[in-house]
CSV table of C-alpha atoms in Angstrom, one decimal:
chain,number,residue,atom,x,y,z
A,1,UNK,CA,13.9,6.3,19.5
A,2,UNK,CA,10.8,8.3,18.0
A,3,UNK,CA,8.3,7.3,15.4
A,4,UNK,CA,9.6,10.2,13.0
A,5,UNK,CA,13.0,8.8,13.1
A,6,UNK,CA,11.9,5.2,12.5
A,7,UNK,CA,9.4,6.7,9.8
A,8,UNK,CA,12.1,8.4,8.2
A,9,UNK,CA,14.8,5.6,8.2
A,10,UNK,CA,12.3,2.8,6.6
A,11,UNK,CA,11.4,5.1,4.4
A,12,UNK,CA,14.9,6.1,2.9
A,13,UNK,CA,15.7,2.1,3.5
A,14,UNK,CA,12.5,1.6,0.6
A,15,UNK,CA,13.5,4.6,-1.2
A,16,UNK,CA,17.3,3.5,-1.3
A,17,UNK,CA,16.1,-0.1,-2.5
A,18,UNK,CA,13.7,0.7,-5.1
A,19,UNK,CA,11.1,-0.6,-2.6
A,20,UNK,CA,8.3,1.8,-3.4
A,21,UNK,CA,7.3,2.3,-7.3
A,22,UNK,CA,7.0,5.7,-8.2
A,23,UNK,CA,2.9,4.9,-9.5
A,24,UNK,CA,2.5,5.3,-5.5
A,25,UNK,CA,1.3,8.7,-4.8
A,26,UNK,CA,-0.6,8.4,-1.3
A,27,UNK,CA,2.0,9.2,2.3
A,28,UNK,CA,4.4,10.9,0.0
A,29,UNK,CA,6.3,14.0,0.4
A,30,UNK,CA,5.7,15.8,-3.0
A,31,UNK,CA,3.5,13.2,-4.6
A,32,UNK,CA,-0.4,14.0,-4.6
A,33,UNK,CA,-3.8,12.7,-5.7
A,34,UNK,CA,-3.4,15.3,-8.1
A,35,UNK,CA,-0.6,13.9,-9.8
A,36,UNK,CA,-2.3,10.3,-10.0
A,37,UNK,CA,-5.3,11.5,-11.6
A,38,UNK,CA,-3.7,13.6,-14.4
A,39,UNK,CA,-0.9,10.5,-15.4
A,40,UNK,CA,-4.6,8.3,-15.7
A,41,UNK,CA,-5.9,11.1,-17.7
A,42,UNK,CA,-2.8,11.6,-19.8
A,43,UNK,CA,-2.6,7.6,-21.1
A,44,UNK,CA,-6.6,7.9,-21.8
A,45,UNK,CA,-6.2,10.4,-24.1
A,46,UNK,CA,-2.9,9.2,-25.3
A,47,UNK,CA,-4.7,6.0,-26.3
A,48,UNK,CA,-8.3,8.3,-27.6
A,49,UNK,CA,-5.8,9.7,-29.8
A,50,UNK,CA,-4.4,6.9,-31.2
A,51,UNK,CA,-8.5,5.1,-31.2
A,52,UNK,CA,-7.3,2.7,-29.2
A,53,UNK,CA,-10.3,1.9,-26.8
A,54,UNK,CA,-8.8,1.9,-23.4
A,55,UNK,CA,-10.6,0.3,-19.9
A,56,UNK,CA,-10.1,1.6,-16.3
A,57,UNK,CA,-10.7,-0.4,-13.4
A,58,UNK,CA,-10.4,0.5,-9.7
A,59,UNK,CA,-9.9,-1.1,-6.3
A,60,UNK,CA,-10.3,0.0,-3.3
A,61,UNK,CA,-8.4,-2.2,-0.4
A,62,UNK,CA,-11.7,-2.4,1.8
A,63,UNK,CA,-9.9,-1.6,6.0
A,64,UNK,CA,-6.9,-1.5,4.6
A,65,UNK,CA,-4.8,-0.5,7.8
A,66,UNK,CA,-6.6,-3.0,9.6
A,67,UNK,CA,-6.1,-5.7,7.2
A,68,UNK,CA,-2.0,-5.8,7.2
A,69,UNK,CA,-1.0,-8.5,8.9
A,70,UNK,CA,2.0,-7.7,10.6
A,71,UNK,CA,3.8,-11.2,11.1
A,72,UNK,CA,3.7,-11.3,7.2
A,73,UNK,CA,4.9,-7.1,6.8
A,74,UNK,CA,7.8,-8.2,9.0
A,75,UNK,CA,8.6,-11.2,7.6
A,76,UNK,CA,8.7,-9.4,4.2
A,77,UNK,CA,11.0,-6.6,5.3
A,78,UNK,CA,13.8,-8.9,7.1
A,79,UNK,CA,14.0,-10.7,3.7
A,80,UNK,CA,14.3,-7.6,1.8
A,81,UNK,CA,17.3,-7.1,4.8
A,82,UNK,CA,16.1,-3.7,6.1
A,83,UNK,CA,17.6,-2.8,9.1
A,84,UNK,CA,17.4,-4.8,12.6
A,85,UNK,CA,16.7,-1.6,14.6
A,86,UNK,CA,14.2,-1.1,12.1
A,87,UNK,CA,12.7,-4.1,12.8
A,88,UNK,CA,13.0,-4.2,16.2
A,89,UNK,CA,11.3,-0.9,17.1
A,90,UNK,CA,8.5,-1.9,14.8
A,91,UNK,CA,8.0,-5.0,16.5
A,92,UNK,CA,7.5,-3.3,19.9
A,93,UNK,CA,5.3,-0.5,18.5
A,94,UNK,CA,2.8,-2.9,17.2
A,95,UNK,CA,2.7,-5.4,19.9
A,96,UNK,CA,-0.3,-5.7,21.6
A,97,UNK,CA,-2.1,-3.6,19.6
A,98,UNK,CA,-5.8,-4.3,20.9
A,99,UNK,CA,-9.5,-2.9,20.3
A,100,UNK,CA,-12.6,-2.2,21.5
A,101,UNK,CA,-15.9,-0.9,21.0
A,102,UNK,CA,-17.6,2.0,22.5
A,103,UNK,CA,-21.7,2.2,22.1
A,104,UNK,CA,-23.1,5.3,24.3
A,105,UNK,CA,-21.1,5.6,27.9
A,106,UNK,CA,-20.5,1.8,27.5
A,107,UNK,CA,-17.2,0.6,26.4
A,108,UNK,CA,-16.1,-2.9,25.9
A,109,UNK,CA,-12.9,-4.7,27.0
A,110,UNK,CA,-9.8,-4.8,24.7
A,111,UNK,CA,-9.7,-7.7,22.6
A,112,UNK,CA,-6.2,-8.5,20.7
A,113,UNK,CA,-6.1,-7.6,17.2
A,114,UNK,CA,-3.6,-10.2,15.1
A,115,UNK,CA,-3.3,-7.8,12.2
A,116,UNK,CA,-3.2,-3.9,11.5
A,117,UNK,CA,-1.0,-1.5,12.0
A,118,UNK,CA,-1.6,1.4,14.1
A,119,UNK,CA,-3.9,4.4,12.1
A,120,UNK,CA,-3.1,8.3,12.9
A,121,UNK,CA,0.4,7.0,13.3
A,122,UNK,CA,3.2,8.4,11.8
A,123,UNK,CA,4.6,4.8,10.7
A,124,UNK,CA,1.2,3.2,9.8
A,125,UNK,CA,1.1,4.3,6.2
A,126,UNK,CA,5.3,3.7,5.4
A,127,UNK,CA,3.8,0.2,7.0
A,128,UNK,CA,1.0,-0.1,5.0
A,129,UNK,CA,3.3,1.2,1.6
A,130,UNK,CA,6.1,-1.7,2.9
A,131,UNK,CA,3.3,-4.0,3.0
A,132,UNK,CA,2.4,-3.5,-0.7
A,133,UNK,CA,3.3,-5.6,-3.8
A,134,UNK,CA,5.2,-4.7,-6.8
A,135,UNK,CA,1.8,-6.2,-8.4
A,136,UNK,CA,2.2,-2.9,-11.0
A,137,UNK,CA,5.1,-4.2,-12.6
A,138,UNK,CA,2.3,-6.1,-15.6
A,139,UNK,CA,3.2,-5.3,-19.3
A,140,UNK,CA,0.7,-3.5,-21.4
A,141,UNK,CA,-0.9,-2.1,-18.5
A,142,UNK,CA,-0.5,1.5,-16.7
A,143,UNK,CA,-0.6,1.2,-12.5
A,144,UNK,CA,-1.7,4.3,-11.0
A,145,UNK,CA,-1.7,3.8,-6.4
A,146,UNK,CA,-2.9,6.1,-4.3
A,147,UNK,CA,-2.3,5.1,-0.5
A,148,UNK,CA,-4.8,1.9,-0.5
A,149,UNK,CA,-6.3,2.6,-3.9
A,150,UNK,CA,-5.5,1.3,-7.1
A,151,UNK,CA,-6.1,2.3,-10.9
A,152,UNK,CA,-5.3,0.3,-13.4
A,153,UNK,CA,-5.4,1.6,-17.5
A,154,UNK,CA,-4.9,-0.3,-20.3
A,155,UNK,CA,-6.0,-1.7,-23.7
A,156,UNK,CA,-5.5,-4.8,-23.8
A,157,UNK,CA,-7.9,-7.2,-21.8
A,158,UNK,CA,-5.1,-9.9,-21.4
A,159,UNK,CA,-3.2,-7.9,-19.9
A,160,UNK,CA,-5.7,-6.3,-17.6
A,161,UNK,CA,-7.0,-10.0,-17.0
A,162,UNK,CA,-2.9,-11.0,-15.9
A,163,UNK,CA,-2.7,-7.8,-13.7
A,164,UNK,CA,-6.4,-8.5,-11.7
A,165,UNK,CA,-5.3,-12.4,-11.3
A,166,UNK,CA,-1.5,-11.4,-9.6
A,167,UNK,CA,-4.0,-8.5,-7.6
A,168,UNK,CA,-6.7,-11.5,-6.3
A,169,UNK,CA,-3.7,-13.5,-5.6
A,170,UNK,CA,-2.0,-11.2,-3.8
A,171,UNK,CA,-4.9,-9.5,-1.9
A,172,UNK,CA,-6.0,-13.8,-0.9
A,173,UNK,CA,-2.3,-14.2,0.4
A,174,UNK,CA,-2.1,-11.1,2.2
């Protein structure tokens, strides 16, 4: 079975169960950072226009492919009952996933890496997308993602506050 087909299968599997929220605009066919940028810039000047002083704040996951931990990803997918093939295949593509460092000519051995998921893949940014929360979903504030970055835009600094506390928790857990 090939990476495409995998990639493609998870993918309609989160598609089909509402699994990816449509602020996500990074590894997705017809979405661009384009597209992110002008919905932030159209609630900014929604909210100029109404006087309404509004904040932005941005994250950036720091190694963000590196810093999935796959036990958990799995986990999370076999309770959101995506398919055991699915599952399966992911599990053998990311076994033994190792690294090692390479200063000159002189490389080190491979040491075993508990978390990531593989980079240049074809699957490794659907993993990273699966892997993501649903953290957006915060009332009175406007979620803008691309791939591992997040935007957040709103008015009111409870609400901002609610959305960075279910972020820290999430990004502590995960």
């Amino acid at each position: 079975m090939s990476e495409t087909f995998v990639n493609h299968k998870l993918l309609f599997f989160m598609f089909d169960n509402n699994l990816i929220p449509p602020e996500q605009r990074g590894f997705l066919k017809g979405r661009s950072v384009t597209s992110n940028l002008i919905g932030a810039l159209e609630i900014i000047t929604t909210l100029a226009e109404k006087s309404v002083p509004a904040d932005t704040i941005c994250f950036d996951f720091r190694k963000a492919f590196d810093k999935v931990l796959r036990s958990i990803l799995l986990s999370k997918l076999k309770k959101l009952n995506c398919p055991e093939f699915i599952i399966s295949w992911i599990t053998s593509f990311e076994s033994d996933l190792s690294m090692s460092v390479l200063i000159g000519n002189c490389k080190s051995s491979p040491v075993p890496t508990p978390s990531g998921v593989h980079q240049g893949s074809v699957l490794g940014p659907t993993l990273f997308l699966a892997d993501l929360p649903s953290f957006c979903q915060t009332d009175g504030v406007h979620c803008f993602l691309f791939a591992h970055d997040v935007k957040i835009v709103g008015s009111d600094p409870a609400c901002l506050h609610s959305f960075i506390d279910k972020f820290v928790v999430w990004s502590r857990e995960n």
